Each structure stands twice: as structure tokens, then as C-alpha cells.
Short mmCIF file of C-alpha atoms in Angstrom, two decimals:
data_model
loop_
_atom_site.label_atom_id
_atom_site.label_comp_id
_atom_site.label_asym_id
_atom_site.label_seq_id
_atom_site.Cartn_x
_atom_site.Cartn_y
_atom_site.Cartn_z
CA MET A 1 -11.85 23.89 13.84
CA HIS A 2 -11.08 23.54 17.52
CA ALA A 3 -7.56 22.43 18.44
CA PHE A 4 -7.42 20.41 21.62
CA GLY A 5 -5.39 22.25 24.21
CA GLU A 6 -7.20 25.55 23.68
CA SER A 7 -9.77 26.52 26.27
CA SER A 8 -13.26 26.44 24.76
CA THR A 9 -16.81 25.64 25.77
CA VAL A 10 -19.93 24.94 23.73
CA CYS A 11 -23.34 25.28 25.38
CA GLY A 12 -21.64 25.20 28.74
CA PHE A 13 -19.74 21.98 27.95
CA ASP A 14 -15.94 22.06 28.18
CA LEU A 15 -14.53 20.65 24.93
CA GLU A 16 -11.33 19.79 26.78
CA ARG A 17 -13.23 16.92 28.39
CA LEU A 18 -13.93 15.20 25.08
CA PRO A 19 -10.53 13.44 24.77
CA GLU A 20 -10.83 12.29 28.37
CA LEU A 21 -14.27 10.86 27.63
CA GLY A 22 -12.81 9.12 24.57
CA ALA A 23 -10.11 7.55 26.74
CA GLU A 24 -12.72 6.43 29.26
CA MET A 25 -14.75 4.88 26.44
CA MET A 26 -11.73 2.87 25.32
CA LEU A 27 -11.05 1.68 28.87
CA SER A 28 -14.69 0.64 29.26
CA GLY A 29 -14.49 -1.51 26.09
CA CYS A 30 -16.20 0.76 23.58
CA PRO A 31 -14.80 1.05 20.02
CA VAL A 32 -13.49 4.47 18.98
CA GLU A 33 -13.44 5.59 15.36
CA LEU A 34 -9.90 5.81 13.99
CA LEU A 35 -10.66 6.46 10.31
CA ASP A 36 -13.78 8.36 9.30
CA GLY A 37 -15.22 6.19 6.53
CA ASP A 38 -17.47 8.95 5.18
CA VAL A 39 -14.59 11.28 4.29
CA ASN A 40 -11.63 8.84 4.50
CA HIS A 41 -9.82 10.94 7.05
CA ILE A 42 -7.94 10.31 10.30
CA PRO A 43 -8.46 13.20 12.77
CA LEU A 44 -4.92 13.27 14.10
CA ASP A 45 -5.53 15.94 16.75
CA TRP A 46 -8.44 13.97 18.17
CA ILE A 47 -6.65 10.60 18.15
CA SER A 48 -3.53 12.11 19.71
CA ALA A 49 -5.55 13.81 22.43
CA VAL A 50 -7.44 10.60 23.27
CA LEU A 51 -4.25 8.52 23.43
CA GLU A 52 -2.58 11.20 25.53
CA LYS A 53 -5.41 11.05 28.06
CA LEU A 54 -5.27 7.26 27.93
CA ILE A 55 -1.55 7.32 28.78
CA HIS A 56 -2.28 9.73 31.62
CA LYS A 57 -4.77 7.23 33.08
CA VAL A 58 -2.95 3.90 32.64
CA GLY A 59 0.66 4.90 31.91
CA ASP A 60 2.68 4.44 28.74
CA GLN A 61 1.94 0.73 28.49
CA ARG A 62 3.09 -1.75 25.85
CA VAL A 63 0.38 -2.74 23.38
CA LEU A 64 -0.14 -5.53 20.85
CA VAL A 65 -1.96 -4.19 17.77
CA ILE A 66 -4.06 -6.71 15.84
CA SER A 67 -5.59 -5.52 12.57
CA VAL A 68 -8.11 -7.39 10.45
CA LEU A 69 -8.21 -6.83 6.70
CA GLY A 70 -10.23 -8.56 4.00
CA LEU A 71 -13.12 -8.57 1.59
CA GLN A 72 -16.48 -7.08 2.50
CA SER A 73 -18.76 -9.52 4.35
CA SER A 74 -15.94 -12.04 4.78
CA GLY A 75 -16.45 -12.22 8.56
CA LYS A 76 -13.74 -9.86 9.86
CA SER A 77 -15.83 -8.33 12.64
CA THR A 78 -17.32 -11.72 13.49
CA LEU A 79 -13.85 -13.17 13.93
CA LEU A 80 -12.81 -10.42 16.35
CA ASN A 81 -16.05 -10.79 18.27
CA VAL A 82 -15.59 -14.54 18.70
CA MET A 83 -11.91 -14.33 19.65
CA PHE A 84 -12.18 -11.50 22.17
CA GLY A 85 -15.83 -11.40 23.20
CA LEU A 86 -16.52 -8.04 21.55
CA GLU A 87 -19.60 -6.54 19.93
CA PHE A 88 -18.47 -5.09 16.62
CA ALA A 89 -21.46 -4.66 14.31
CA VAL A 90 -22.07 -7.69 12.07
CA GLY A 91 -24.67 -8.62 9.49
CA VAL A 92 -25.34 -8.96 5.77
CA GLY A 93 -23.67 -6.31 3.62
CA ARG A 94 -21.25 -3.64 4.75
CA CYS A 95 -21.37 -3.11 8.52
CA THR A 96 -17.99 -1.49 9.21
CA LYS A 97 -17.27 1.81 7.52
CA GLY A 98 -13.82 3.28 8.01
CA ALA A 99 -11.74 1.82 10.84
CA PHE A 100 -12.42 1.40 14.55
CA MET A 101 -10.05 0.64 17.41
CA GLN A 102 -10.96 -1.13 20.62
CA LEU A 103 -8.76 -1.64 23.66
CA VAL A 104 -8.68 -4.98 25.48
CA PRO A 105 -6.76 -5.15 28.79
CA VAL A 106 -4.56 -8.16 29.54
CA GLU A 107 -5.11 -9.91 32.85
CA LYS A 108 -2.44 -9.12 35.42
CA GLN A 109 -1.24 -12.73 35.78
CA LEU A 110 -0.64 -12.96 32.00
CA LYS A 111 1.25 -9.71 31.43
CA ASP A 112 4.69 -11.09 32.24
CA GLN A 113 4.12 -14.15 30.07
CA LEU A 114 2.72 -12.27 27.07
CA GLN A 115 5.01 -9.23 27.51
CA PHE A 116 2.34 -6.64 26.76
CA ASP A 117 -0.33 -4.89 28.80
CA PHE A 118 -3.11 -4.18 26.30
CA ILE A 119 -4.41 -5.46 22.98
CA LEU A 120 -5.57 -2.86 20.49
CA LEU A 121 -7.92 -4.33 17.89
CA LEU A 122 -8.46 -2.55 14.57
CA ASP A 123 -11.61 -3.47 12.66
CA THR A 124 -11.56 -2.18 9.08
CA GLU A 125 -13.96 -1.63 6.22
CA GLY A 126 -14.17 -4.35 3.56
CA LEU A 127 -11.87 -3.98 0.56
CA ARG A 128 -14.32 -5.01 -2.16
CA SER A 129 -18.03 -5.46 -2.63
CA VAL A 130 -20.00 -8.51 -1.59
CA GLU A 131 -20.39 -9.40 -5.26
CA ALA A 132 -16.69 -10.33 -5.47
CA ASP A 133 -16.12 -13.92 -6.57
CA LYS A 134 -15.43 -16.40 -3.80
CA SER A 135 -14.55 -20.06 -3.93
CA ASN A 136 -15.37 -22.54 -1.18
CA VAL A 137 -13.96 -26.01 -0.63
CA ALA A 138 -15.23 -28.87 1.48
CA ASP A 139 -13.89 -29.08 5.03
CA THR A 140 -12.34 -32.49 4.45
CA ALA A 141 -10.40 -31.36 1.38
CA ALA A 142 -9.55 -27.85 2.54
CA LYS A 143 -5.92 -28.51 3.52
CA ASP A 144 -4.99 -30.17 0.23
CA LYS A 145 -6.88 -27.73 -1.97
CA THR A 146 -5.46 -24.63 -0.25
CA GLN A 147 -1.88 -25.94 -0.40
CA GLU A 148 -1.39 -24.59 -3.92
CA GLY A 149 -2.98 -21.30 -2.90
CA ARG A 150 -0.46 -20.91 -0.07
CA ARG A 151 2.40 -21.68 -2.45
CA GLN A 152 1.18 -19.04 -4.92
CA LEU A 153 0.75 -16.54 -2.08
CA ILE A 154 4.36 -16.96 -0.96
CA SER A 155 5.60 -16.75 -4.55
CA LYS A 156 3.75 -13.50 -5.18
CA LEU A 157 4.85 -11.95 -1.86
CA ASP A 158 8.48 -12.86 -2.60
CA GLU A 159 8.25 -11.37 -6.09
CA ILE A 160 6.78 -8.08 -4.89
CA SER A 161 9.26 -7.85 -2.00
CA LYS A 162 12.24 -8.20 -4.35
CA VAL A 163 10.86 -5.59 -6.75
CA VAL A 164 10.22 -3.05 -3.99
CA ALA A 165 13.63 -3.71 -2.42
CA GLU A 166 15.32 -3.16 -5.78
CA ALA A 167 13.50 0.16 -6.18
CA GLU A 168 14.87 1.24 -2.77
CA ASP A 169 18.42 -0.01 -3.49
CA ARG A 170 18.10 -2.86 -1.02
CA GLU A 171 18.48 -6.58 -1.35
CA VAL A 172 16.11 -9.19 0.06
CA SER A 173 15.67 -12.85 -0.74
CA GLY A 174 11.94 -12.87 -0.07
CA PHE A 175 9.00 -11.58 1.94
CA SER A 176 10.22 -13.24 5.14
CA ASP A 177 13.24 -10.93 5.18
CA ILE A 178 10.79 -8.05 5.74
CA ILE A 179 8.07 -9.72 7.82
CA GLN A 180 8.60 -13.13 9.35
CA PHE A 181 6.01 -15.32 7.66
CA ASP A 182 5.59 -19.08 7.45
CA ALA A 183 2.70 -20.24 5.28
CA GLU A 184 2.65 -23.63 6.98
CA THR A 185 2.27 -22.41 10.56
CA GLN A 186 0.81 -18.92 10.14
CA VAL A 187 -2.03 -19.59 7.72
CA PHE A 188 -5.20 -20.79 9.41
CA TYR A 189 -8.22 -22.40 7.77
CA PHE A 190 -11.64 -21.56 9.22
CA LYS A 191 -14.72 -23.63 8.69
CA ASN A 192 -18.05 -21.96 7.97
CA TYR A 193 -19.43 -19.95 10.86
CA PHE A 194 -22.99 -21.26 10.49
CA ASP A 195 -24.12 -24.86 10.48
CA GLY A 196 -26.74 -24.69 7.75
CA ASP A 197 -28.36 -21.68 6.13
CA PRO A 198 -29.38 -18.52 8.04
CA PRO A 199 -31.59 -17.40 9.66
CA MET A 200 -32.34 -20.77 11.29
CA ALA A 201 -28.71 -21.91 11.30
CA HIS A 202 -26.69 -21.91 14.52
CA PRO A 203 -22.95 -21.19 14.91
CA LYS A 204 -20.58 -24.13 14.60
CA SER A 205 -18.51 -25.04 17.62
CA SER A 206 -15.61 -25.83 15.29
CA TYR A 207 -15.46 -22.15 14.25
CA SER A 208 -14.88 -21.15 17.87
CA GLN A 209 -12.13 -23.76 18.12
CA ASN A 210 -10.45 -22.36 15.01
CA ALA A 211 -10.72 -18.85 16.45
CA GLN A 212 -9.18 -19.98 19.73
CA GLU A 213 -6.22 -21.52 17.89
CA LEU A 214 -5.62 -18.29 15.98
CA LYS A 215 -5.96 -16.23 19.15
CA HIS A 216 -3.37 -18.36 20.94
CA LYS A 217 -0.98 -17.94 18.01
CA LEU A 218 -1.39 -14.16 17.99
CA LEU A 219 -1.01 -13.71 21.72
CA SER A 220 2.11 -15.86 21.87
CA ILE A 221 3.95 -13.66 19.39
CA SER A 222 6.87 -13.18 21.79
CA GLU A 223 7.58 -16.94 21.54
CA TRP A 224 7.63 -17.42 17.75
CA GLN A 225 8.85 -13.93 16.88
CA PRO A 226 11.23 -12.99 19.74
CA LYS A 227 12.79 -10.06 17.83
CA CYS A 228 9.46 -8.31 17.52
CA LYS A 229 9.36 -5.17 19.66
CA LEU A 230 5.83 -4.13 20.55
CA SER A 231 4.98 -0.45 20.63
CA LEU A 232 4.24 1.71 23.62
CA LEU A 233 1.04 3.76 23.51
CA SER A 234 3.09 6.90 22.86
CA GLU A 235 4.90 5.18 19.98
CA LEU A 236 1.57 4.05 18.56
CA SER A 237 0.38 7.64 18.41
CA GLU A 238 3.57 8.63 16.59
CA ARG A 239 3.21 5.78 14.11
CA ILE A 240 -0.36 6.79 13.29
CA HIS A 241 0.87 10.33 12.62
CA ASN A 242 3.73 9.16 10.42
CA LEU A 243 1.54 6.80 8.42
CA TRP A 244 -1.18 9.33 7.75
CA ASN A 245 1.25 12.13 6.89
CA ALA A 246 3.05 9.80 4.49
CA LEU A 247 -0.23 8.90 2.80
CA MET A 248 -1.15 12.55 2.43
CA LYS A 249 2.16 13.36 0.77
CA GLU A 250 2.16 10.36 -1.58
CA ASN A 251 -0.06 10.85 -4.62
CA PHE A 252 1.75 8.82 -7.24
CA VAL A 253 1.31 5.37 -5.77
CA PHE A 254 -2.49 5.55 -5.82
CA HIS A 255 -2.49 5.71 -9.63
CA PHE A 256 -1.13 2.17 -9.86
CA ARG A 257 -2.45 -1.22 -8.88
CA ASN A 258 0.61 -2.53 -7.09
CA SER A 259 4.34 -2.17 -6.56
CA LEU A 260 5.19 -4.12 -9.70
CA HIS A 261 3.55 -1.49 -11.89
CA ILE A 262 5.35 1.26 -9.99
CA MET A 263 8.64 -0.46 -10.80
CA VAL A 264 7.66 -0.74 -14.49
CA TYR A 265 6.78 2.96 -14.56
CA THR A 266 10.11 3.91 -12.98
CA LYS A 267 12.07 1.86 -15.51
CA LEU A 268 10.11 3.33 -18.43
CA GLU A 269 10.63 6.85 -17.12
CA GLU A 270 14.37 6.25 -16.94
CA GLN A 271 14.38 4.78 -20.43
CA TYR A 272 12.40 7.70 -21.81
CA GLY A 273 15.07 10.09 -20.57
CA LYS A 274 17.64 8.14 -22.59
CA TRP A 275 15.41 8.13 -25.69
CA SER A 276 14.79 11.86 -25.42
CA TRP A 277 18.49 12.64 -25.01
CA LYS A 278 19.44 10.51 -28.02
CA MET A 279 17.16 12.54 -30.29
CA ARG A 280 18.23 15.83 -28.71
CA LYS A 281 21.90 14.90 -29.02
CA HIS A 282 21.53 14.20 -32.73
CA ALA A 283 19.78 17.56 -33.22
CA LEU A 284 22.65 19.39 -31.50
CA GLU A 285 25.27 17.51 -33.49
CA THR A 286 23.46 18.35 -36.74
CA GLN A 287 23.27 22.00 -35.74
CA ASN A 288 26.99 22.11 -34.99
CA THR A 289 27.80 20.40 -38.29
CA LEU A 290 25.72 22.90 -40.26
CA HIS A 291 27.25 25.81 -38.39
CA TYR A 292 30.75 24.57 -39.21
CA MET A 293 29.88 24.11 -42.87
CA ILE A 294 28.44 27.63 -43.11
CA THR A 295 31.39 29.31 -41.41
CA SER A 296 33.87 27.36 -43.54
CA THR A 297 31.94 28.26 -46.76
CA GLU A 298 31.37 24.57 -47.51
CA SER A 299 28.27 23.60 -49.50
CA TYR A 300 25.51 22.24 -47.26
CA LYS A 301 22.37 22.49 -49.39
CA THR A 302 22.92 19.13 -51.02
CA GLN A 303 23.15 17.48 -47.56
CA VAL A 304 19.92 18.87 -46.04
CA GLY A 305 17.93 15.94 -47.39
CA GLN A 306 20.41 13.52 -45.83
CA PHE A 307 20.08 15.28 -42.48
CA LYS A 308 16.31 14.79 -42.62
CA ARG A 309 16.70 11.12 -43.52
CA ASP A 310 19.08 10.69 -40.57
CA PHE A 311 16.47 12.19 -38.25
CA GLU A 312 13.82 9.83 -39.58
CA THR A 313 16.11 6.81 -39.16
CA ILE A 314 16.86 7.68 -35.53
CA TYR A 315 13.18 8.35 -34.84
CA GLN A 316 12.11 4.98 -36.25
CA ASP A 317 14.76 3.25 -34.14
CA LEU A 318 13.51 4.99 -31.01
CA LYS A 319 9.90 4.19 -31.86
CA GLY A 320 10.86 0.53 -32.16
CA ASP A 321 12.50 0.66 -28.73
CA VAL A 322 9.34 2.19 -27.24
CA ASP A 323 7.11 -0.48 -28.81
CA SER A 324 9.34 -3.32 -27.66
CA SER A 325 9.47 -1.92 -24.13
CA GLU A 326 5.67 -1.72 -24.00
CA HIS A 327 5.25 -5.33 -25.08
CA ALA A 328 7.95 -6.53 -22.70
CA HIS A 329 5.79 -5.85 -19.62
CA GLU A 330 2.27 -6.58 -18.52
CA LEU A 331 1.31 -2.92 -18.17
CA ASP A 332 -1.94 -1.65 -16.79
CA GLN A 333 -4.00 1.08 -18.44
CA TYR A 334 -2.15 3.87 -16.65
CA VAL A 335 1.34 2.79 -17.70
CA THR A 336 0.14 2.01 -21.23
CA ALA A 337 -1.29 5.50 -21.50
CA TRP A 338 1.98 6.93 -20.18
CA VAL A 339 3.93 5.04 -22.86
CA GLY A 340 1.57 6.47 -25.49
CA ASN A 341 2.10 10.00 -24.21
CA SER A 342 5.85 9.53 -24.09
CA SER A 343 6.03 8.20 -27.65
CA GLY A 344 3.93 11.18 -28.68
CA HIS A 345 6.68 13.43 -27.35
CA HIS A 346 9.16 11.64 -29.60
CA GLN A 347 6.96 12.26 -32.61
CA GLU A 348 7.20 15.98 -31.91
CA ASN A 349 10.97 15.96 -31.37
CA PRO A 350 12.22 15.79 -35.02
CA GLU A 351 10.41 18.93 -36.15
CA PRO A 352 11.83 21.24 -33.44
CA ALA A 353 15.25 19.78 -34.23
CA ARG A 354 14.76 20.60 -37.91
CA ARG A 355 13.70 24.12 -37.00
CA GLU A 356 16.84 24.53 -34.91
CA GLY A 357 18.92 23.35 -37.84
CA ASN A 358 17.15 25.74 -40.20
CA ASN A 359 17.70 28.62 -37.80
CA ALA A 360 21.38 27.77 -37.68
CA ILE A 361 21.46 27.79 -41.50
#
């Protein structure tokens, strides 16, 4: 694999020019692939080289990054196209694969007002298939019918934020302590894009109005979120590196559906350590008792049966604790399987303890 910065040519073409061409593509308004959707990989050397050339051409400018995330075929690319006059691929089914970034320059007379020089748009692949269930409401009733949905959204975000903060030994009162979010002013309802059914339908003018309102809200971020510090292009490159490296090092989190299950797993793992030590402690105490009885010539044979019954009593108590812990949480299949494996370890614990006691005898 060629590392940018090393002199190399292929068929007479200097590979060192590729990052410069990538930077020129971004300045000319062409999208550049950030995440390869075929292999789910971010080529860090390539992205860094392109951004480095971009900084060399325009300077280390401040940039507003706008990312779009949502279900497949929910209109993410269409929204960006309408708001910023772009040409991201749109159509029925999956059009975007991976993630693409496109640079939009800010007009000179608006830079001081907006407090950034460029807008970097990230168009991403859909999260789920087009078959995912969707619910639509009439335009006239949309505000009332989505009110409960907004309330549930805030409730769930607050719950997850508190759980994650607790896991990191921090304290937050809700999601807004992490990211400033107001469901009343920062949630926008969009009417259908088409007036009628495709292919004869034409776009609604009201959709463009909704898009313009959202665009104005996003671009005026310095007004409603004055503490927000936008990144420089050099800082953006560093953040991409840090994010991707963190993802590559983190394997555990991908086995769980969300942060709540991670918290449940952590608590169960801690509890399992206590359960395991309780059984181990009893085995050691029994061994010491038998050793004392042997060295002091006391009779122990009549008490062996009692030792075994004590082991069984402790095991049943621990098994009850495991069962109650499992039913106390809404565990997914991974955590449930982990609980099963852990309780299996407890089933094996009494016999080694007995063997240790017999060896001591």
C-alpha cells in the first residue's frame, strides 16, 4: 500500500498529485468518499492527505460540519440537495453507500455573521432497510400527533445520558447537559416531498420552505448555541483520526444494542465477581477447618456430609441471586446468554471446592 509522502509513480502518473486532485474536487463542489461502504473502512492516510492539501490551498479555515443520519430511503440526500443546491444521488432504494463529504464555501459577506468559512456536509448510508415500518400523519394534525413522540424522545435521551454518565463516574441531569437540545425549537416537521404519487408527481413548494427554515436554524448556530466552538480543518482531520481509531479499538460495544445493555452487563459482571468469591471463600474456609481438625486429631469424618450440605445451601442461594438478577432487567439475547454462562460457572464451583477439601483431608 502506498503511503502518501513517498515518491512514487504509476504509468507515468505521480501519485503525490492524487491528494491535491482530491482537494481540488472538494473545492469545485464534488463529493469525496469518507467511508468506503463496500468494506466499511475510512482510509485515514488518504483523508489526511486531502485535507492537508485543502488547508494548503485555502488556509486552516473554520468549518461547520452538518451530518445527516436516518433510515434508508427517508430522504436524507434529497434534504441536503434541496437545502444547499447539491447533487447527491437520490432515487428508490439505497443510493448512498458509506459516507461522502462535500464542501460548501460561505459567501464572503456572510462569514463574519456566521463565524465560519466553509460548510462540510456528510451524507451517510441508511441505517435500516426500506422495509422498516413507517408511520405517516396528516399535515394538519402533525404537530399534535408528534408532540407525544417528542416527549418520548427526550425521555429516552435523558435516560440513556444518565446511564452512560453513571458508567463514567459523572453526573448529568439529562441529555441537554451533554448536547444542547430543545425538542420544541430544534425538531422540525417536513411535509411530503412530492405532491401526489411518482412518477407524475411534482415537488411541493412547502417542502422547500421547510428545508429553508431548517437551513436557517443550522447556519445560525452561533446565535442559539454561543458556547459551541467550531472546528478548524486541521482539527477536523484529527477528530476523524481519533474517532476511527477509537472504533477500531472498541470491540465490546458492538455486541450490544445500546448503552443501557452495556450498563446492565457491567453491573452483572461486577455481581458475578461477588458471587464467585462467596463460593471460593467458603471453599477456603472449609479447607482450613478440615486442616485444623486433622492436625488437632479431632474427628472430621462425621462432618463431611455437613460440609457438602453447606456447599449445596450456598450454591442454591447464589443460584437464586443469579435468577433474580436476570429477571430484574430487560436483557437482550447477548446478556441473557452471558448470565447463563456465568451461572454455569457456579454449577462447576462446588465440585472443585470438594476436591480441594478432599485433598486437604
